[in-house]
Amino acid sequence: MKIYRAGIDIGGTSVKGGLFGPEGQLIRKWSFPTDRSDNGSRILPDTASSIRQIFRQTGLDLKDLAGIGVGVPGAVTDHQTVNRCVNLGWGALPAGPLLSRLMDGIPVRIANDANAAALGESWAGSGRDFDSLVMVTIGTGIGAGLIQGGRIVEGAFGAAGEIGHLLVNEEEQLPCSCGGKGHLEQYASASGLAAQAEKLLASSDTPSLLRRAEHLDAEAVYKAAGLGDPLALKLTDQEARMLGLALSYVSCVFDPGIFLIGGGLSLAGDVLLEGIRRYYRKYAFHASRDTAFALAKLGPDAGIYGAARLIQI
Amino acid sequence: MKIYRAGIDIGGTSVKGGLFGPEGQLIRKWSFPTDRSDNGSRILPDTASSIRQIFRQTGLDLKDLAGIGVGVPGAVTDHQTVNRCVNLGWGALPAGPLLSRLMDGIPVRIANDANAAALGESWAGSGRDFDSLVMVTIGTGIGAGLIQGGRIVEGAFGAAGEIGHLLVNEEEQLPCSCGGKGHLEQYASASGLAAQAEKLLASSDTPSLLRRAEHLDAEAVYKAAGLGDPLALKLTDQEARMLGLALSYVSCVFDPGIFLIGGGLSLAGDVLLEGIRRYYRKYAFHASRDTAFALAKLGPDAGIYGAARLIQI
């Protein structure tokens, strides 16, 4: 009986895998380093070998594997073809059919990794009780995954949820990672916050704990804000304001039942969450003012859960 | 055989109806004035009578009617319950079950009218070839309907597509129709454009055709712009810029395959469409830069088409 599913999360540093049982329980987790040599051509064969090995180790039969879901750091079309994954060395690649062939025809479905993480939280994390959600990942960049009725909203060009690229400052001269200018993630991502901190310190003589920080990063900013440092508080307030405004825009378009906040910056925890929510309630259209907010809870496992959920049993 | 469907579009002035055949062809159209007396309590009985009458006139059997779809000017939950329709005098009303009872149990599904219009354009209008679309209606206000895979995206609070309430100016003192301040529709709706025109004329002595306009409305502005009037051109350019920016936000969230522009202001035609598209391409995230644009084409019939499409046969 086809009652198992595998969820694979391919990242630039490591490939994570999870084997899930009939009720969606995580039976076994594994990971191995991503071999990016030769344009990443070893990644799919390594992945196939790792799945076969897990089945051998657990004494299970591959005949009982309903399918393999895979999250990749890039745009995906039709759950089969990867458009481009710079971090893996992949160009356009029919990753679905390729991996399926390596696994003797077992069905494979692919998704963008941020979308897979959102699907994972929807299935087994903080979004379980909601029909629709937006999971916002705030790390080096800012991305979001949209889920509606248990399915990923991918967008016509695979760009649904690219809220890090909302234009918020038309006067900006410095480029965003995407080549554009003045995008949200230039100010509100972890790296954006660090850049804002540097700029603020340079523009004044106000004493601040941040002037003595070993690394002037997002963690240092939230730590100093926790100690009441005025400049750090100004930065975290601006961070919350920009994200709250951006999420009010998301609600005017998609109106999800809950926003989940994940990614490295979410380690700042409730301070960040409550700050974003306060500004969100200020800016949101009245009908959506009571949208729920929560921190994502699956952490780095969200990707394997969501990848597995791509497979229906 | 249940091969017919009825589409009803209930507005504050009139109720429009359409009877659709097995291939989705419009067989008969009708309309009657909306009786808003007694808190609109006659509207559903009048609607039921009108459907029975059409079936009598056409010699068709009500047994062959698969269902009745209804668009209403208000928020709807679960395709059954109307939250509130100020224009009809309705408070919270289980309009679906009520109409179904009046029609001897024939299934009824209800939707917000802007969403129904978007579904109509998706089914039989300018959006036919696209899996996802956003139809933007620019009239007295600004609203949008989101369609994904032939279905309406309603939002957790029925507020998906409320893009008229994107906050674009935090300094605004005048209130929006919703009670908020500084929302897109205060500047870019037909009435917003007229207000901007008045403000611009008052703030300068520049000669302008608009100073002689009988009614300083959106039509006058586009007419003067067509004749090369500098102030009018400034206004239409600002209009295009605000809408182009707003739609770039919509793409960063939902990334539709096509934007359709409808509503009273869309009578400005290609000038408006091309202006919005030009700014959209300037502001949009690169992946979504080539989103298609078109004018909606079903006009006032979009609502009955979309309402009928709520019924699956």
Short mmCIF file of C-alpha atoms in Angstrom, two decimals, chain B residues 110-284:
data_model
loop_
_atom_site.label_atom_id
_atom_site.label_comp_id
_atom_site.label_asym_id
_atom_site.label_seq_id
_atom_site.Cartn_x
_atom_site.Cartn_y
_atom_site.Cartn_z
CA ILE B 110 -23.83 33.61 -3.59
CA ALA B 111 -20.72 35.74 -4.17
CA ASN B 112 -19.62 39.33 -3.85
CA ASP B 113 -20.49 41.16 -7.08
CA ALA B 114 -16.94 42.33 -7.89
CA ASN B 115 -15.75 38.75 -7.48
CA ALA B 116 -18.61 37.48 -9.63
CA ALA B 117 -17.68 39.96 -12.38
CA ALA B 118 -14.07 38.73 -12.26
CA LEU B 119 -15.29 35.14 -12.55
CA GLY B 120 -17.50 36.13 -15.49
CA GLU B 121 -14.55 37.69 -17.35
CA SER B 122 -12.51 34.59 -16.54
CA TRP B 123 -15.20 32.29 -17.94
CA ALA B 124 -16.45 34.17 -20.98
CA GLY B 125 -14.54 37.46 -21.28
CA SER B 126 -11.01 38.82 -21.58
CA GLY B 127 -9.57 36.34 -19.09
CA ARG B 128 -10.58 33.12 -20.83
CA ASP B 129 -7.06 31.98 -21.66
CA PHE B 130 -5.60 32.55 -18.21
CA ASP B 131 -5.52 30.30 -15.17
CA SER B 132 -5.31 33.27 -12.82
CA LEU B 133 -6.41 36.86 -13.16
CA VAL B 134 -7.15 40.01 -11.25
CA MET B 135 -10.00 42.15 -12.50
CA VAL B 136 -9.75 45.73 -11.28
CA THR B 137 -12.95 47.74 -11.28
CA ILE B 138 -12.39 51.49 -11.22
CA GLY B 139 -15.56 53.47 -10.65
CA THR B 140 -16.77 55.49 -7.69
CA GLY B 141 -14.45 53.25 -5.71
CA ILE B 142 -11.72 50.76 -6.62
CA GLY B 143 -12.12 47.04 -6.08
CA ALA B 144 -10.66 43.89 -7.52
CA GLY B 145 -11.65 40.26 -7.90
CA LEU B 146 -9.06 37.47 -7.82
CA ILE B 147 -9.56 34.26 -9.79
CA GLN B 148 -7.37 31.19 -9.50
CA GLY B 149 -8.08 28.00 -11.44
CA GLY B 150 -11.65 29.03 -12.23
CA ARG B 151 -12.46 29.86 -8.63
CA ILE B 152 -12.88 33.08 -6.70
CA VAL B 153 -10.27 33.82 -4.04
CA GLU B 154 -12.53 35.33 -1.35
CA GLY B 155 -10.10 35.86 1.50
CA ALA B 156 -10.47 34.82 5.12
CA PHE B 157 -12.55 37.92 5.90
CA GLY B 158 -14.06 38.30 2.42
CA ALA B 159 -11.58 41.10 1.79
CA ALA B 160 -9.31 39.64 -0.89
CA GLY B 161 -8.97 42.15 -3.73
CA GLU B 162 -9.81 45.21 -1.60
CA ILE B 163 -6.97 47.06 -3.29
CA GLY B 164 -8.83 50.38 -3.14
CA HIS B 165 -7.84 50.39 0.52
CA LEU B 166 -4.10 50.08 0.11
CA LEU B 167 -2.61 52.82 2.28
CA VAL B 168 -0.72 55.16 -0.03
CA ASN B 169 -0.55 58.41 1.96
CA GLU B 170 -0.17 58.34 5.72
CA GLU B 171 -0.47 62.15 5.93
CA GLU B 172 -3.98 62.32 4.44
CA GLN B 173 -6.56 64.05 6.65
CA LEU B 174 -9.70 63.38 4.59
CA PRO B 175 -11.51 60.08 5.20
CA CYS B 176 -11.92 57.23 2.72
CA SER B 177 -15.38 55.70 2.17
CA CYS B 178 -14.34 52.90 4.56
CA GLY B 179 -13.51 55.29 7.40
CA GLY B 180 -9.74 54.92 6.93
CA LYS B 181 -7.44 57.62 5.57
CA GLY B 182 -5.01 57.89 2.68
CA HIS B 183 -6.28 54.91 0.69
CA LEU B 184 -5.68 54.37 -3.02
CA GLU B 185 -9.29 54.95 -4.04
CA GLN B 186 -9.22 58.44 -2.52
CA TYR B 187 -6.85 59.40 -5.34
CA ALA B 188 -7.30 56.99 -8.21
CA SER B 189 -11.01 56.14 -8.37
CA ALA B 190 -13.22 58.20 -10.68
CA SER B 191 -14.32 60.35 -7.75
CA GLY B 192 -10.75 60.45 -6.41
CA LEU B 193 -9.49 61.69 -9.76
CA ALA B 194 -12.13 64.43 -9.76
CA ALA B 195 -11.07 65.48 -6.26
CA GLN B 196 -7.42 65.56 -7.35
CA ALA B 197 -8.41 67.73 -10.32
CA GLU B 198 -10.19 70.21 -8.09
CA LYS B 199 -7.20 70.38 -5.78
CA LEU B 200 -4.73 70.88 -8.62
CA LEU B 201 -6.81 73.65 -10.21
CA ALA B 202 -7.13 75.44 -6.88
CA SER B 203 -3.39 75.29 -6.26
CA SER B 204 -2.29 77.08 -9.43
CA ASP B 205 -3.24 79.70 -12.01
CA THR B 206 -2.11 77.62 -14.98
CA PRO B 207 -4.67 77.92 -17.76
CA SER B 208 -6.52 74.70 -18.39
CA LEU B 209 -9.52 73.42 -20.32
CA LEU B 210 -10.63 71.90 -17.03
CA ARG B 211 -11.42 75.36 -15.67
CA ARG B 212 -14.23 75.54 -18.21
CA ALA B 213 -15.54 72.01 -17.72
CA GLU B 214 -19.24 71.82 -16.92
CA HIS B 215 -18.68 68.83 -14.64
CA LEU B 216 -15.16 68.44 -13.31
CA ASP B 217 -15.25 64.64 -13.40
CA ALA B 218 -13.00 61.81 -14.60
CA GLU B 219 -14.49 61.98 -18.09
CA ALA B 220 -13.65 65.69 -18.37
CA VAL B 221 -10.09 65.02 -17.23
CA TYR B 222 -9.50 62.29 -19.85
CA LYS B 223 -11.14 64.39 -22.53
CA ALA B 224 -8.90 67.38 -21.76
CA ALA B 225 -5.85 65.12 -21.59
CA GLY B 226 -6.75 63.82 -25.04
CA LEU B 227 -6.59 67.42 -26.27
CA GLY B 228 -3.14 67.88 -24.76
CA ASP B 229 -4.13 69.98 -21.75
CA PRO B 230 -1.04 70.06 -19.47
CA LEU B 231 -2.86 69.94 -16.12
CA ALA B 232 -5.13 67.14 -17.31
CA LEU B 233 -2.11 65.22 -18.58
CA LYS B 234 -0.47 65.63 -15.18
CA LEU B 235 -3.59 64.17 -13.57
CA THR B 236 -3.90 61.20 -15.92
CA ASP B 237 -0.19 60.50 -15.52
CA GLN B 238 -0.53 60.48 -11.74
CA GLU B 239 -3.57 58.21 -12.07
CA ALA B 240 -1.59 55.74 -14.20
CA ARG B 241 1.38 55.90 -11.84
CA MET B 242 -0.66 55.14 -8.71
CA LEU B 243 -2.49 52.26 -10.36
CA GLY B 244 0.68 50.86 -11.92
CA LEU B 245 2.40 50.90 -8.54
CA ALA B 246 -0.61 49.30 -6.83
CA LEU B 247 -0.73 46.52 -9.42
CA SER B 248 3.00 45.91 -8.96
CA TYR B 249 2.10 45.23 -5.32
CA VAL B 250 -0.67 42.87 -6.39
CA SER B 251 1.86 40.92 -8.46
CA CYS B 252 4.36 40.70 -5.58
CA VAL B 253 1.59 39.01 -3.62
CA PHE B 254 -0.61 37.07 -6.07
CA ASP B 255 1.22 37.23 -9.42
CA PRO B 256 -1.77 36.82 -11.77
CA GLY B 257 -1.45 35.93 -15.45
CA ILE B 258 -3.47 38.95 -16.54
CA PHE B 259 -4.90 42.19 -15.19
CA LEU B 260 -8.30 43.20 -16.52
CA ILE B 261 -9.43 46.80 -16.16
CA GLY B 262 -13.15 47.47 -15.91
CA GLY B 263 -15.61 49.88 -14.38
CA GLY B 264 -16.64 53.39 -15.40
CA LEU B 265 -13.12 54.78 -15.67
CA SER B 266 -12.18 52.00 -18.11
CA LEU B 267 -14.22 53.89 -20.72
CA ALA B 268 -11.03 55.98 -21.02
CA GLY B 269 -9.81 52.88 -22.87
CA ASP B 270 -6.32 52.25 -24.16
CA VAL B 271 -4.92 55.55 -22.87
CA LEU B 272 -5.64 54.43 -19.32
CA LEU B 273 -4.60 50.82 -19.96
CA GLU B 274 -1.28 51.72 -21.57
CA GLY B 275 -0.51 54.29 -18.88
CA ILE B 276 -1.05 51.77 -16.11
CA ARG B 277 0.96 49.13 -17.93
CA ARG B 278 3.88 51.49 -18.53
CA TYR B 279 4.22 52.29 -14.81
CA TYR B 280 3.52 48.68 -13.86
CA ARG B 281 6.48 47.53 -15.95
CA LYS B 282 8.65 50.16 -14.30
CA TYR B 283 7.75 49.10 -10.76
CA ALA B 284 7.12 45.35 -11.01
#
